[in-house]
Coordinates of C-alpha atoms in Angstrom, one line a residue:
X1 CA -21.6 -24.1 -63.2
X2 CA -18.6 -22.5 -65.0
X3 CA -20.7 -20.5 -67.4
X4 CA -24.1 -20.2 -69.0
X5 CA -25.4 -20.7 -72.6
X6 CA -28.8 -19.0 -72.6
X7 CA -30.9 -19.2 -75.8
X8 CA -31.6 -15.4 -76.0
X9 CA -30.1 -12.1 -75.0
X10 CA -33.3 -11.4 -73.0
X11 CA -32.6 -14.4 -70.8
X12 CA -28.9 -13.7 -70.6
X13 CA -29.7 -10.3 -69.1
X14 CA -32.1 -11.6 -66.4
X15 CA -31.0 -11.0 -62.8
X16 CA -31.5 -14.7 -62.1
X17 CA -28.4 -15.3 -64.3
X18 CA -26.4 -12.1 -64.1
X19 CA -26.2 -12.2 -60.3
X20 CA -23.7 -15.1 -60.6
X21 CA -21.2 -13.0 -62.6
X22 CA -20.4 -16.0 -64.8
X23 CA -19.4 -15.9 -68.5
X24 CA -22.2 -16.5 -70.9
X25 CA -22.6 -17.1 -74.6
X26 CA -26.0 -16.6 -76.2
X27 CA -26.7 -19.4 -78.7
X28 CA -30.3 -19.5 -79.9
X29 CA -32.1 -22.8 -80.8
X30 CA -31.1 -24.3 -84.1
X31 CA -32.3 -26.8 -86.6
X32 CA -30.4 -29.4 -88.5
X33 CA -31.2 -28.2 -92.0
X34 CA -29.1 -30.9 -93.6
X35 CA -31.6 -33.6 -92.5
X36 CA -34.5 -32.4 -94.6
X37 CA -35.4 -31.4 -98.2
X38 CA -37.3 -28.2 -98.8
X39 CA -40.9 -28.6 -99.7
X40 CA -42.0 -27.3 -103.1
X41 CA -44.7 -24.5 -103.1
X42 CA -48.2 -25.9 -103.4
X43 CA -50.7 -24.8 -106.1
X44 CA -53.6 -23.8 -103.9
X45 CA -56.6 -22.1 -105.2
X46 CA -57.2 -20.8 -101.7
X47 CA -54.2 -19.8 -99.6
X48 CA -53.3 -21.9 -96.6
X49 CA -51.6 -21.0 -93.3
X50 CA -50.2 -23.6 -91.0
X51 CA -49.6 -23.4 -87.2
X52 CA -48.0 -26.0 -84.9
X53 CA -48.6 -25.7 -81.2
X54 CA -49.3 -27.5 -78.0
X55 CA -52.7 -27.5 -76.3
X56 CA -53.2 -25.7 -73.0
X57 CA -50.5 -23.0 -73.7
X58 CA -52.1 -19.6 -73.9
X59 CA -49.1 -17.9 -75.3
X60 CA -49.5 -19.9 -78.5
X61 CA -52.3 -17.4 -79.2
X62 CA -54.6 -19.9 -81.0
X63 CA -57.5 -17.7 -79.9
X64 CA -56.0 -14.9 -82.1
X65 CA -55.7 -17.3 -85.0
X66 CA -59.4 -18.2 -84.7
X67 CA -60.3 -14.5 -84.6
X68 CA -58.1 -14.0 -87.7
X69 CA -59.9 -16.8 -89.5
X70 CA -63.2 -15.1 -88.9
X71 CA -61.8 -11.9 -90.6
X72 CA -60.1 -13.8 -93.4
X73 CA -62.7 -16.4 -94.7
X74 CA -60.8 -16.6 -98.0
X75 CA -57.7 -18.2 -96.2
X76 CA -57.7 -21.8 -94.9
X77 CA -55.8 -22.4 -91.6
X78 CA -54.4 -25.7 -90.4
X79 CA -53.8 -26.0 -86.6
X80 CA -51.6 -28.9 -85.7
X81 CA -51.2 -30.1 -82.1
X82 CA -54.7 -29.1 -81.0
X83 CA -57.8 -31.4 -81.0
X84 CA -61.3 -30.0 -81.2
X85 CA -61.8 -30.6 -77.5
X86 CA -58.8 -28.4 -76.8
X87 CA -60.8 -25.3 -77.9
X88 CA -64.2 -26.3 -76.5
X89 CA -65.6 -22.7 -76.0
X90 CA -64.7 -21.5 -79.5
X91 CA -67.0 -21.3 -82.4
X92 CA -64.7 -22.4 -85.1
X93 CA -65.2 -20.8 -88.6
X94 CA -65.3 -23.2 -91.5
X95 CA -61.8 -22.2 -92.7
X96 CA -60.2 -23.5 -89.5
X97 CA -59.0 -27.1 -89.7
X98 CA -58.1 -28.8 -86.5
X99 CA -55.7 -31.8 -86.9
X100 CA -54.7 -32.8 -83.3
X101 CA -51.5 -34.4 -82.4
X102 CA -50.2 -36.3 -85.5
X103 CA -47.1 -38.2 -86.6
X104 CA -44.2 -36.3 -88.0
X105 CA -45.0 -37.6 -91.5
X106 CA -48.4 -36.0 -91.3
X107 CA -46.9 -32.7 -90.0
X108 CA -44.6 -32.6 -93.1
X109 CA -47.6 -33.3 -95.3
X110 CA -49.6 -30.4 -93.8
X111 CA -46.6 -28.1 -94.0
X112 CA -46.2 -29.1 -97.6
X113 CA -49.6 -27.9 -98.6
X114 CA -49.3 -24.6 -96.8
X115 CA -48.4 -21.3 -98.4
X116 CA -47.1 -19.8 -95.1
X117 CA -46.7 -20.6 -91.4
X118 CA -46.9 -18.6 -88.2
X119 CA -45.1 -18.9 -84.9
X120 CA -46.4 -18.2 -81.4
X121 CA -48.7 -15.2 -81.5
X122 CA -48.9 -14.2 -77.8
X123 CA -45.4 -14.5 -76.3
X124 CA -46.2 -11.3 -74.3
X125 CA -48.5 -13.5 -72.1
X126 CA -45.5 -15.0 -70.5
X127 CA -43.7 -11.6 -70.3
X128 CA -41.1 -12.4 -72.9
X129 CA -40.2 -10.5 -76.1
X130 CA -37.5 -12.8 -77.7
X131 CA -37.6 -16.4 -78.8
X132 CA -36.0 -19.0 -81.1
X133 CA -38.8 -21.5 -81.5
X134 CA -38.0 -24.8 -83.1
X135 CA -41.3 -24.9 -84.9
X136 CA -40.4 -21.6 -86.7
X137 CA -37.0 -23.0 -87.6
X138 CA -38.5 -26.2 -88.9
X139 CA -41.1 -24.3 -91.0
X140 CA -38.4 -22.0 -92.5
X141 CA -36.1 -25.0 -93.1
X142 CA -38.8 -26.6 -95.2
X143 CA -39.2 -23.3 -97.1
X144 CA -42.4 -21.9 -95.7
X145 CA -42.7 -18.1 -95.5
X146 CA -43.3 -17.3 -91.9
X147 CA -45.1 -14.8 -89.7
X148 CA -43.3 -13.7 -86.5
X149 CA -45.1 -12.0 -83.6
X150 CA -42.0 -11.5 -81.4
X151 CA -38.2 -10.8 -81.8
X152 CA -36.5 -13.9 -83.2
X153 CA -32.9 -14.2 -82.0
X154 CA -31.6 -15.2 -85.5
X155 CA -34.1 -14.0 -88.0
X156 CA -35.7 -10.7 -86.9
X157 CA -34.5 -7.5 -88.5
X158 CA -33.1 -9.2 -91.6
X159 CA -35.8 -7.7 -93.8
X160 CA -36.5 -11.0 -95.6
X161 CA -39.4 -10.8 -98.1
X162 CA -40.5 -14.2 -96.9
X163 CA -40.8 -13.2 -93.2
X164 CA -43.5 -10.9 -91.8
X165 CA -42.9 -9.3 -88.4
X166 CA -45.8 -7.9 -86.3
X167 CA -45.6 -6.5 -82.8
X168 CA -45.7 -8.7 -79.7
X169 CA -48.9 -7.2 -78.3
X170 CA -52.3 -8.5 -77.3
X171 CA -54.0 -6.8 -80.3
X172 CA -51.2 -7.6 -82.8
X173 CA -53.3 -9.9 -85.0
X174 CA -56.3 -7.7 -84.9
X175 CA -54.3 -4.6 -85.6
X176 CA -52.4 -6.2 -88.5
X177 CA -55.1 -8.4 -90.1
X178 CA -54.9 -6.8 -93.5
X179 CA -51.1 -6.9 -93.5
X180 CA -51.1 -10.6 -92.6
X181 CA -53.7 -11.3 -95.3
X182 CA -51.6 -9.5 -97.9
X183 CA -48.5 -11.3 -96.9
X184 CA -50.1 -14.8 -97.2
X185 CA -51.6 -13.9 -100.6
X186 CA -48.2 -12.5 -101.7
X187 CA -46.4 -15.7 -100.7
X188 CA -48.7 -18.1 -102.7
X189 CA -46.5 -20.1 -105.0
X190 CA -43.3 -18.9 -103.3
X191 CA -40.9 -20.4 -100.8
X192 CA -38.3 -19.0 -98.3
X193 CA -34.8 -18.7 -99.6
X194 CA -32.9 -21.6 -98.0
X195 CA -29.5 -20.1 -98.8
X196 CA -30.4 -17.1 -96.6
X197 CA -32.0 -19.0 -93.8
X198 CA -29.7 -22.0 -93.4
X199 CA -26.6 -20.2 -92.1
X200 CA -28.7 -18.4 -89.5
X201 CA -30.4 -21.5 -88.0
X202 CA -28.0 -24.3 -88.8
X203 CA -27.7 -26.5 -85.6
X204 CA -24.2 -27.6 -86.7
X205 CA -22.8 -24.1 -86.6
X206 CA -24.4 -23.5 -83.3
X207 CA -22.8 -26.6 -81.9
X208 CA -19.4 -25.3 -83.1
X209 CA -20.1 -22.1 -81.2
X210 CA -21.0 -24.1 -78.1
X211 CA -17.8 -26.1 -78.3
X212 CA -15.8 -23.0 -78.7
X213 CA -17.4 -21.6 -75.6
X214 CA -16.5 -24.8 -73.7
X215 CA -12.9 -24.4 -74.8
X216 CA -12.7 -20.8 -73.6
X217 CA -14.2 -21.8 -70.2
X218 CA -11.5 -24.5 -69.9
X219 CA -8.7 -22.1 -70.9
X220 CA -7.8 -24.0 -74.1
X221 CA -6.6 -22.4 -77.3
X222 CA -8.6 -24.6 -79.6
X223 CA -10.9 -22.7 -81.9
X224 CA -13.8 -24.1 -83.9
X225 CA -14.6 -22.6 -87.2

């Protein structure tokens, strides 16, 4: 390989890559924001939180989400991508709604009725601190205020009112239960500012950066805007 394009600074700095001494350009995952229309804020009497994940992956932190539901009975939580049999040992509170693996149209429908979304809650379980999850970008592109429990390569540190950041620790949800609840209630009837999010996660801009890196590797003078 002539160079590397890791999706995070954390990965770029790993000895597995730096040992080669090759040029690298960090380009986090993106989302083609031009392909979708933002979802209007729902008019829920009870706030709803949405989570998209894949069964069998412990760093999703679904166990933390279930524990949060027990402490926040006034908030409904939709878990997409998990079937009831995927959490066989858990006693699910009534405000947890399991939807399994569903078509994309149903995913959009569930996101549309949510007041907020959350990303992976236990990235620390795979010894990572940084991520650029596609599900988070999709949720934000649709306009959902979002909870982050790790450092997002594009979004963290921007101090957006529609993004709540909590630490990437085992007790993060337990320690910040009240803060999470307050955030979800505060976001009822609101949506993320697309004009602020789109430039950060736009896949087309990221592809321009990728092509620019290719040109540099080849020694060409061509520059992409």
